[in-house]
């Protein structure tokens, strides 16, 4: 793990915490739940841009933050709040890596979609296994929250990752060339 990857993991981990603590990570959607979360998106972005290890670290930061800030018993259980979140960035990395040669946009969008489904699916599965929810309730949550969250995550992840990949690729302007500055 390079210093760059550690720094990026820290920054994206801080973003995940900030989204949760400030409630900025909740986007209003027209479902019974009322909000779609994007707090898992930094783990997806980390996995896609820096690899599965960074995605795993950011997922851990997100999970611990979720656990420490929990207001309901479901997320006060580390098996529900932390363990499933470890897989978000890892899955996103492998989906992106497997598809990027076909089409960059499709690969990033698919990584965001499957990273989100991983979060929703594993959290709800663990909640059912730990007897916090029944399977029918979990399926209802998965459909009403999981799909809007996946759509929002695809949009946000595409915007951020494509923007990130453009940094440093900009051509120098003739207006600001060294020759112009010397005249």
Short mmCIF file of N, CA, C and O in Angstrom, two decimals, residues 42-140:
data_model
loop_
_atom_site.label_atom_id
_atom_site.label_comp_id
_atom_site.label_asym_id
_atom_site.label_seq_id
_atom_site.Cartn_x
_atom_site.Cartn_y
_atom_site.Cartn_z
N UNK A 42 -18.15 6.59 -1.34
CA UNK A 42 -16.69 6.73 -1.24
C UNK A 42 -15.95 5.39 -1.28
O UNK A 42 -14.86 5.30 -1.86
N UNK A 43 -16.53 4.33 -0.71
CA UNK A 43 -15.90 3.01 -0.77
C UNK A 43 -15.87 2.50 -2.22
O UNK A 43 -14.87 1.91 -2.65
N UNK A 44 -16.92 2.77 -2.96
CA UNK A 44 -16.96 2.37 -4.37
C UNK A 44 -15.91 3.15 -5.16
O UNK A 44 -15.14 2.57 -5.93
N UNK A 45 -15.87 4.46 -4.95
CA UNK A 45 -14.90 5.30 -5.65
C UNK A 45 -13.47 4.86 -5.31
O UNK A 45 -12.62 4.77 -6.20
N UNK A 46 -13.22 4.58 -4.06
CA UNK A 46 -11.90 4.10 -3.64
C UNK A 46 -11.53 2.79 -4.31
O UNK A 46 -10.40 2.61 -4.77
N UNK A 47 -12.48 1.87 -4.38
CA UNK A 47 -12.22 0.58 -5.02
C UNK A 47 -11.94 0.72 -6.50
O UNK A 47 -11.01 0.11 -7.04
N UNK A 48 -12.72 1.57 -7.17
CA UNK A 48 -12.56 1.76 -8.61
C UNK A 48 -11.26 2.49 -8.94
O UNK A 48 -10.55 2.10 -9.86
N UNK A 49 -10.94 3.52 -8.19
CA UNK A 49 -9.78 4.35 -8.55
C UNK A 49 -8.46 3.88 -7.95
O UNK A 49 -7.41 4.13 -8.53
N UNK A 50 -8.51 3.20 -6.78
CA UNK A 50 -7.26 2.87 -6.08
C UNK A 50 -7.09 1.39 -5.77
O UNK A 50 -6.06 1.00 -5.23
N UNK A 51 -8.08 0.58 -6.05
CA UNK A 51 -7.93 -0.86 -5.83
C UNK A 51 -8.76 -1.38 -4.67
O UNK A 51 -9.31 -0.63 -3.88
N UNK A 52 -8.80 -2.71 -4.59
CA UNK A 52 -9.68 -3.35 -3.60
C UNK A 52 -9.25 -3.08 -2.16
O UNK A 52 -10.09 -3.00 -1.27
N UNK A 53 -7.96 -2.91 -1.92
CA UNK A 53 -7.48 -2.65 -0.56
C UNK A 53 -7.99 -1.32 -0.03
O UNK A 53 -8.44 -1.22 1.12
N UNK A 54 -7.94 -0.29 -0.87
CA UNK A 54 -8.44 1.02 -0.47
C UNK A 54 -9.96 0.95 -0.30
O UNK A 54 -10.51 1.50 0.66
N UNK A 55 -10.65 0.26 -1.21
CA UNK A 55 -12.09 0.09 -1.07
C UNK A 55 -12.46 -0.60 0.23
O UNK A 55 -13.42 -0.23 0.90
N UNK A 56 -11.68 -1.60 0.63
CA UNK A 56 -11.92 -2.32 1.88
C UNK A 56 -11.71 -1.40 3.08
O UNK A 56 -12.53 -1.38 4.01
N UNK A 57 -10.66 -0.59 3.06
CA UNK A 57 -10.38 0.33 4.18
C UNK A 57 -11.50 1.36 4.32
O UNK A 57 -11.97 1.64 5.43
N UNK A 58 -11.94 1.92 3.21
CA UNK A 58 -13.01 2.92 3.27
C UNK A 58 -14.32 2.27 3.71
O UNK A 58 -15.08 2.86 4.48
N UNK A 59 -14.58 1.05 3.26
CA UNK A 59 -15.74 0.31 3.73
C UNK A 59 -15.68 0.09 5.24
O UNK A 59 -16.69 0.21 5.95
N UNK A 60 -14.49 -0.21 5.76
CA UNK A 60 -14.31 -0.38 7.20
C UNK A 60 -14.59 0.93 7.94
O UNK A 60 -15.31 0.94 8.95
N UNK A 61 -14.06 2.03 7.43
CA UNK A 61 -14.30 3.34 8.04
C UNK A 61 -15.79 3.65 8.03
O UNK A 61 -16.36 4.10 9.04
N UNK A 62 -16.46 3.40 6.91
CA UNK A 62 -17.90 3.63 6.81
C UNK A 62 -18.65 2.76 7.82
O UNK A 62 -19.52 3.24 8.53
N UNK A 63 -18.29 1.49 7.90
CA UNK A 63 -18.96 0.58 8.82
C UNK A 63 -18.78 0.97 10.28
O UNK A 63 -19.74 0.96 11.06
N UNK A 64 -17.55 1.31 10.66
CA UNK A 64 -17.29 1.73 12.04
C UNK A 64 -18.05 3.02 12.36
O UNK A 64 -18.64 3.16 13.44
N UNK A 65 -18.05 3.95 11.42
CA UNK A 65 -18.79 5.20 11.61
C UNK A 65 -20.28 4.92 11.78
O UNK A 65 -20.94 5.48 12.66
N UNK A 66 -20.82 4.03 10.96
CA UNK A 66 -22.23 3.64 11.05
C UNK A 66 -22.52 3.02 12.42
O UNK A 66 -23.52 3.32 13.06
N UNK A 67 -21.63 2.16 12.86
CA UNK A 67 -21.76 1.49 14.16
C UNK A 67 -21.72 2.51 15.31
O UNK A 67 -22.56 2.49 16.22
N UNK A 68 -20.76 3.43 15.28
CA UNK A 68 -20.60 4.40 16.36
C UNK A 68 -21.72 5.43 16.41
O UNK A 68 -22.03 5.97 17.47
N UNK A 69 -22.32 5.73 15.26
CA UNK A 69 -23.39 6.73 15.19
C UNK A 69 -24.78 6.11 15.16
O UNK A 69 -25.76 6.82 14.93
N UNK A 70 -24.88 4.81 15.39
CA UNK A 70 -26.16 4.11 15.29
C UNK A 70 -27.18 4.63 16.30
O UNK A 70 -26.85 4.90 17.45
N UNK A 71 -28.40 4.75 15.82
CA UNK A 71 -29.51 5.14 16.69
C UNK A 71 -30.56 4.04 16.79
O UNK A 71 -31.50 4.17 17.55
N UNK A 72 -30.38 2.97 16.03
CA UNK A 72 -31.30 1.83 16.08
C UNK A 72 -30.50 0.56 16.39
O UNK A 72 -29.34 0.46 16.00
N UNK A 73 -31.11 -0.39 17.09
CA UNK A 73 -30.38 -1.61 17.48
C UNK A 73 -29.75 -2.36 16.31
O UNK A 73 -28.66 -2.92 16.44
N UNK A 74 -30.39 -2.34 15.17
CA UNK A 74 -29.88 -3.02 13.98
C UNK A 74 -28.44 -2.64 13.68
O UNK A 74 -27.59 -3.49 13.43
N UNK A 75 -28.13 -1.34 13.72
CA UNK A 75 -26.79 -0.88 13.37
C UNK A 75 -25.87 -0.74 14.57
O UNK A 75 -24.71 -0.36 14.43
N UNK A 76 -26.36 -1.07 15.75
CA UNK A 76 -25.50 -1.13 16.93
C UNK A 76 -24.82 -2.50 17.02
O UNK A 76 -24.02 -2.74 17.91
N UNK A 77 -25.15 -3.38 16.10
CA UNK A 77 -24.55 -4.70 16.00
C UNK A 77 -23.43 -4.64 14.96
O UNK A 77 -23.69 -4.39 13.78
N UNK A 78 -22.18 -4.87 15.36
CA UNK A 78 -21.07 -4.78 14.39
C UNK A 78 -21.17 -5.79 13.25
O UNK A 78 -20.64 -5.55 12.17
N UNK A 79 -21.87 -6.89 13.48
CA UNK A 79 -22.04 -7.87 12.40
C UNK A 79 -22.92 -7.32 11.28
O UNK A 79 -22.82 -7.75 10.14
N UNK A 80 -23.76 -6.36 11.59
CA UNK A 80 -24.63 -5.74 10.59
C UNK A 80 -24.01 -4.44 10.08
O UNK A 80 -24.01 -4.17 8.88
N UNK A 81 -23.47 -3.65 11.00
CA UNK A 81 -22.98 -2.32 10.64
C UNK A 81 -21.61 -2.33 9.98
O UNK A 81 -21.33 -1.47 9.14
N UNK A 82 -20.74 -3.27 10.36
CA UNK A 82 -19.35 -3.21 9.89
C UNK A 82 -19.02 -4.28 8.86
O UNK A 82 -18.54 -3.97 7.76
N UNK A 83 -19.25 -5.53 9.19
CA UNK A 83 -18.80 -6.65 8.34
C UNK A 83 -19.29 -6.54 6.89
O UNK A 83 -18.47 -6.66 5.96
N UNK A 84 -20.58 -6.28 6.63
CA UNK A 84 -21.02 -6.20 5.22
C UNK A 84 -20.36 -5.07 4.44
O UNK A 84 -20.15 -5.18 3.24
N UNK A 85 -20.00 -3.98 5.11
CA UNK A 85 -19.45 -2.81 4.44
C UNK A 85 -18.03 -3.05 3.93
O UNK A 85 -17.55 -2.33 3.06
N UNK A 86 -17.36 -4.06 4.45
CA UNK A 86 -16.01 -4.39 3.99
C UNK A 86 -15.99 -4.80 2.52
O UNK A 86 -14.99 -4.62 1.82
N UNK A 87 -17.09 -5.34 2.04
CA UNK A 87 -17.15 -5.89 0.68
C UNK A 87 -17.51 -4.86 -0.38
O UNK A 87 -17.32 -5.12 -1.57
N UNK A 88 -17.99 -3.68 0.00
CA UNK A 88 -18.48 -2.70 -0.99
C UNK A 88 -17.40 -2.36 -2.02
O UNK A 88 -17.59 -2.52 -3.22
N UNK A 89 -16.28 -1.83 -1.56
CA UNK A 89 -15.21 -1.40 -2.47
C UNK A 89 -14.50 -2.56 -3.15
O UNK A 89 -14.00 -2.42 -4.27
N UNK A 90 -14.47 -3.70 -2.48
CA UNK A 90 -13.84 -4.89 -3.06
C UNK A 90 -14.64 -5.36 -4.27
O UNK A 90 -14.09 -5.60 -5.34
N UNK A 91 -15.95 -5.47 -4.10
CA UNK A 91 -16.82 -5.87 -5.22
C UNK A 91 -16.74 -4.84 -6.34
O UNK A 91 -16.61 -5.19 -7.52
N UNK A 92 -16.79 -3.56 -5.98
CA UNK A 92 -16.71 -2.50 -7.00
C UNK A 92 -15.42 -2.61 -7.80
O UNK A 92 -15.43 -2.48 -9.03
N UNK A 93 -14.31 -2.87 -7.13
CA UNK A 93 -13.03 -3.02 -7.81
C UNK A 93 -13.06 -4.17 -8.83
O UNK A 93 -12.65 -4.00 -9.98
N UNK A 94 -13.54 -5.33 -8.40
CA UNK A 94 -13.52 -6.49 -9.29
C UNK A 94 -14.50 -6.34 -10.45
O UNK A 94 -14.21 -6.77 -11.57
N UNK A 95 -15.65 -5.71 -10.21
CA UNK A 95 -16.58 -5.46 -11.31
C UNK A 95 -15.95 -4.49 -12.31
O UNK A 95 -15.97 -4.73 -13.52
N UNK A 96 -15.38 -3.41 -11.80
CA UNK A 96 -14.73 -2.42 -12.67
C UNK A 96 -13.59 -3.05 -13.47
O UNK A 96 -13.51 -2.89 -14.69
N UNK A 97 -12.73 -3.78 -12.79
CA UNK A 97 -11.58 -4.42 -13.44
C UNK A 97 -12.03 -5.40 -14.52
O UNK A 97 -11.43 -5.48 -15.59
N UNK A 98 -13.08 -6.14 -14.24
CA UNK A 98 -13.57 -7.12 -15.20
C UNK A 98 -14.22 -6.52 -16.43
O UNK A 98 -14.25 -7.16 -17.48
N UNK A 99 -14.73 -5.29 -16.31
CA UNK A 99 -15.47 -4.69 -17.42
C UNK A 99 -14.80 -3.52 -18.11
O UNK A 99 -15.24 -3.08 -19.17
N UNK A 100 -13.73 -2.98 -17.54
CA UNK A 100 -13.18 -1.73 -18.06
C UNK A 100 -12.65 -1.81 -19.49
O UNK A 100 -12.61 -0.80 -20.18
N UNK A 101 -12.25 -2.97 -19.95
CA UNK A 101 -11.75 -3.08 -21.33
C UNK A 101 -12.89 -3.02 -22.35
O UNK A 101 -12.65 -2.70 -23.51
N UNK A 102 -14.09 -3.34 -21.90
CA UNK A 102 -15.24 -3.28 -22.81
C UNK A 102 -15.68 -1.84 -23.01
O UNK A 102 -15.88 -1.40 -24.14
N UNK A 103 -15.89 -1.13 -21.88
CA UNK A 103 -16.35 0.25 -21.95
C UNK A 103 -16.16 0.88 -20.57
O UNK A 103 -16.70 0.38 -19.59
N UNK A 104 -15.42 1.98 -20.51
CA UNK A 104 -15.10 2.64 -19.24
C UNK A 104 -16.36 3.11 -18.50
O UNK A 104 -16.49 2.91 -17.30
N UNK A 105 -17.28 3.74 -19.21
CA UNK A 105 -18.50 4.24 -18.58
C UNK A 105 -19.32 3.08 -18.01
O UNK A 105 -19.83 3.16 -16.88
N UNK A 106 -19.49 2.06 -18.80
CA UNK A 106 -20.25 0.88 -18.36
C UNK A 106 -19.59 0.23 -17.15
O UNK A 106 -20.25 -0.18 -16.21
N UNK A 107 -18.25 0.15 -17.16
CA UNK A 107 -17.52 -0.47 -16.06
C UNK A 107 -17.70 0.32 -14.76
O UNK A 107 -17.95 -0.26 -13.70
N UNK A 108 -17.59 1.63 -14.83
CA UNK A 108 -17.75 2.47 -13.64
C UNK A 108 -19.18 2.40 -13.13
O UNK A 108 -19.43 2.23 -11.93
N UNK A 109 -20.14 2.52 -14.03
CA UNK A 109 -21.56 2.44 -13.63
C UNK A 109 -21.91 1.08 -13.03
O UNK A 109 -22.61 1.00 -12.02
N UNK A 110 -21.40 0.02 -13.63
CA UNK A 110 -21.66 -1.32 -13.11
C UNK A 110 -21.02 -1.52 -11.74
O UNK A 110 -21.61 -2.13 -10.85
N UNK A 111 -19.80 -0.99 -11.57
CA UNK A 111 -19.13 -1.09 -10.27
C UNK A 111 -19.95 -0.37 -9.20
O UNK A 111 -20.11 -0.89 -8.08
N UNK A 112 -20.48 0.79 -9.53
CA UNK A 112 -21.31 1.54 -8.58
C UNK A 112 -22.59 0.77 -8.27
O UNK A 112 -23.01 0.67 -7.10
N UNK A 113 -23.22 0.22 -9.31
CA UNK A 113 -24.47 -0.52 -9.12
C UNK A 113 -24.24 -1.75 -8.22
O UNK A 113 -24.93 -1.95 -7.23
N UNK A 114 -23.23 -2.55 -8.56
CA UNK A 114 -23.00 -3.78 -7.80
C UNK A 114 -22.40 -3.51 -6.42
O UNK A 114 -22.64 -4.27 -5.48
N UNK A 115 -21.63 -2.43 -6.28
CA UNK A 115 -21.16 -2.04 -4.96
C UNK A 115 -22.33 -1.68 -4.05
O UNK A 115 -22.37 -2.05 -2.87
N UNK A 116 -23.30 -0.96 -4.60
CA UNK A 116 -24.49 -0.59 -3.85
C UNK A 116 -25.33 -1.81 -3.50
O UNK A 116 -25.78 -1.96 -2.35
N UNK A 117 -25.53 -2.68 -4.47
CA UNK A 117 -26.32 -3.90 -4.22
C UNK A 117 -25.62 -4.77 -3.17
O UNK A 117 -26.26 -5.40 -2.34
N UNK A 118 -24.29 -4.79 -3.20
CA UNK A 118 -23.53 -5.52 -2.18
C UNK A 118 -23.82 -4.97 -0.80
O UNK A 118 -24.09 -5.71 0.15
N UNK A 119 -23.77 -3.64 -0.67
CA UNK A 119 -24.07 -3.00 0.61
C UNK A 119 -25.47 -3.36 1.08
O UNK A 119 -25.65 -3.87 2.19
N UNK A 120 -26.45 -3.11 0.24
CA UNK A 120 -27.84 -3.36 0.61
C UNK A 120 -28.08 -4.83 0.90
O UNK A 120 -28.64 -5.19 1.93
N UNK A 121 -27.64 -5.68 -0.01
CA UNK A 121 -27.87 -7.12 0.13
C UNK A 121 -27.21 -7.73 1.36
O UNK A 121 -27.86 -8.48 2.11
N UNK A 122 -25.95 -7.40 1.60
CA UNK A 122 -25.26 -7.99 2.74
C UNK A 122 -25.77 -7.45 4.08
O UNK A 122 -25.89 -8.21 5.05
N UNK A 123 -26.06 -6.15 4.15
CA UNK A 123 -26.60 -5.59 5.39
C UNK A 123 -27.95 -6.22 5.71
O UNK A 123 -28.19 -6.66 6.84
N UNK A 124 -28.81 -6.30 4.72
CA UNK A 124 -30.15 -6.87 4.96
C UNK A 124 -30.07 -8.37 5.25
O UNK A 124 -30.82 -8.88 6.09
N UNK A 125 -29.20 -9.08 4.56
CA UNK A 125 -29.02 -10.51 4.83
C UNK A 125 -28.55 -10.73 6.27
O UNK A 125 -29.08 -11.58 6.99
N UNK A 126 -27.58 -9.94 6.69
CA UNK A 126 -27.09 -10.07 8.06
C UNK A 126 -28.18 -9.68 9.07
O UNK A 126 -28.30 -10.32 10.12
N UNK A 127 -28.97 -8.68 8.73
CA UNK A 127 -30.07 -8.28 9.62
C UNK A 127 -31.10 -9.39 9.77
O UNK A 127 -31.63 -9.61 10.87
N UNK A 128 -31.36 -10.11 8.71
CA UNK A 128 -32.29 -11.25 8.78
C UNK A 128 -31.66 -12.38 9.58
O UNK A 128 -32.30 -12.96 10.47
N UNK A 129 -30.40 -12.70 9.29
CA UNK A 129 -29.72 -13.79 10.01
C UNK A 129 -29.60 -13.50 11.51
O UNK A 129 -29.63 -14.42 12.32
N UNK A 130 -29.49 -12.22 11.88
CA UNK A 130 -29.36 -11.83 13.28
C UNK A 130 -30.73 -11.53 13.91
O UNK A 130 -30.80 -11.02 15.02
N UNK A 131 -31.80 -11.81 13.19
CA UNK A 131 -33.19 -11.67 13.67
C UNK A 131 -33.61 -10.24 13.99
O UNK A 131 -34.44 -10.02 14.87
N UNK A 132 -33.08 -9.27 13.27
CA UNK A 132 -33.55 -7.90 13.40
C UNK A 132 -34.72 -7.63 12.46
O UNK A 132 -35.56 -6.79 12.73
N UNK A 133 -34.74 -8.35 11.34
CA UNK A 133 -35.78 -8.20 10.32
C UNK A 133 -36.23 -9.57 9.85
O UNK A 133 -35.46 -10.53 9.90
N UNK A 134 -37.45 -9.62 9.34
CA UNK A 134 -37.90 -10.84 8.68
C UNK A 134 -37.51 -10.74 7.20
O UNK A 134 -37.27 -9.64 6.69
N UNK A 135 -37.48 -11.86 6.53
CA UNK A 135 -37.10 -11.87 5.11
C UNK A 135 -38.04 -11.01 4.26
O UNK A 135 -37.56 -10.24 3.41
N UNK A 136 -39.37 -11.07 4.45
CA UNK A 136 -40.24 -10.22 3.62
C UNK A 136 -39.99 -8.72 3.83
O UNK A 136 -40.02 -7.94 2.87
N UNK A 137 -39.72 -8.32 5.07
CA UNK A 137 -39.43 -6.91 5.34
C UNK A 137 -38.11 -6.52 4.66
O UNK A 137 -38.01 -5.45 4.05
N UNK A 138 -37.12 -7.38 4.75
CA UNK A 138 -35.83 -7.12 4.12
C UNK A 138 -35.99 -6.97 2.60
O UNK A 138 -35.39 -6.07 2.00
N UNK A 139 -36.79 -7.84 1.98
CA UNK A 139 -37.02 -7.73 0.54
C UNK A 139 -37.71 -6.41 0.19
O UNK A 139 -37.38 -5.77 -0.81
N UNK A 140 -38.64 -6.00 1.02
CA UNK A 140 -39.32 -4.72 0.80
C UNK A 140 -38.35 -3.55 0.86
O UNK A 140 -38.38 -2.65 0.01
#
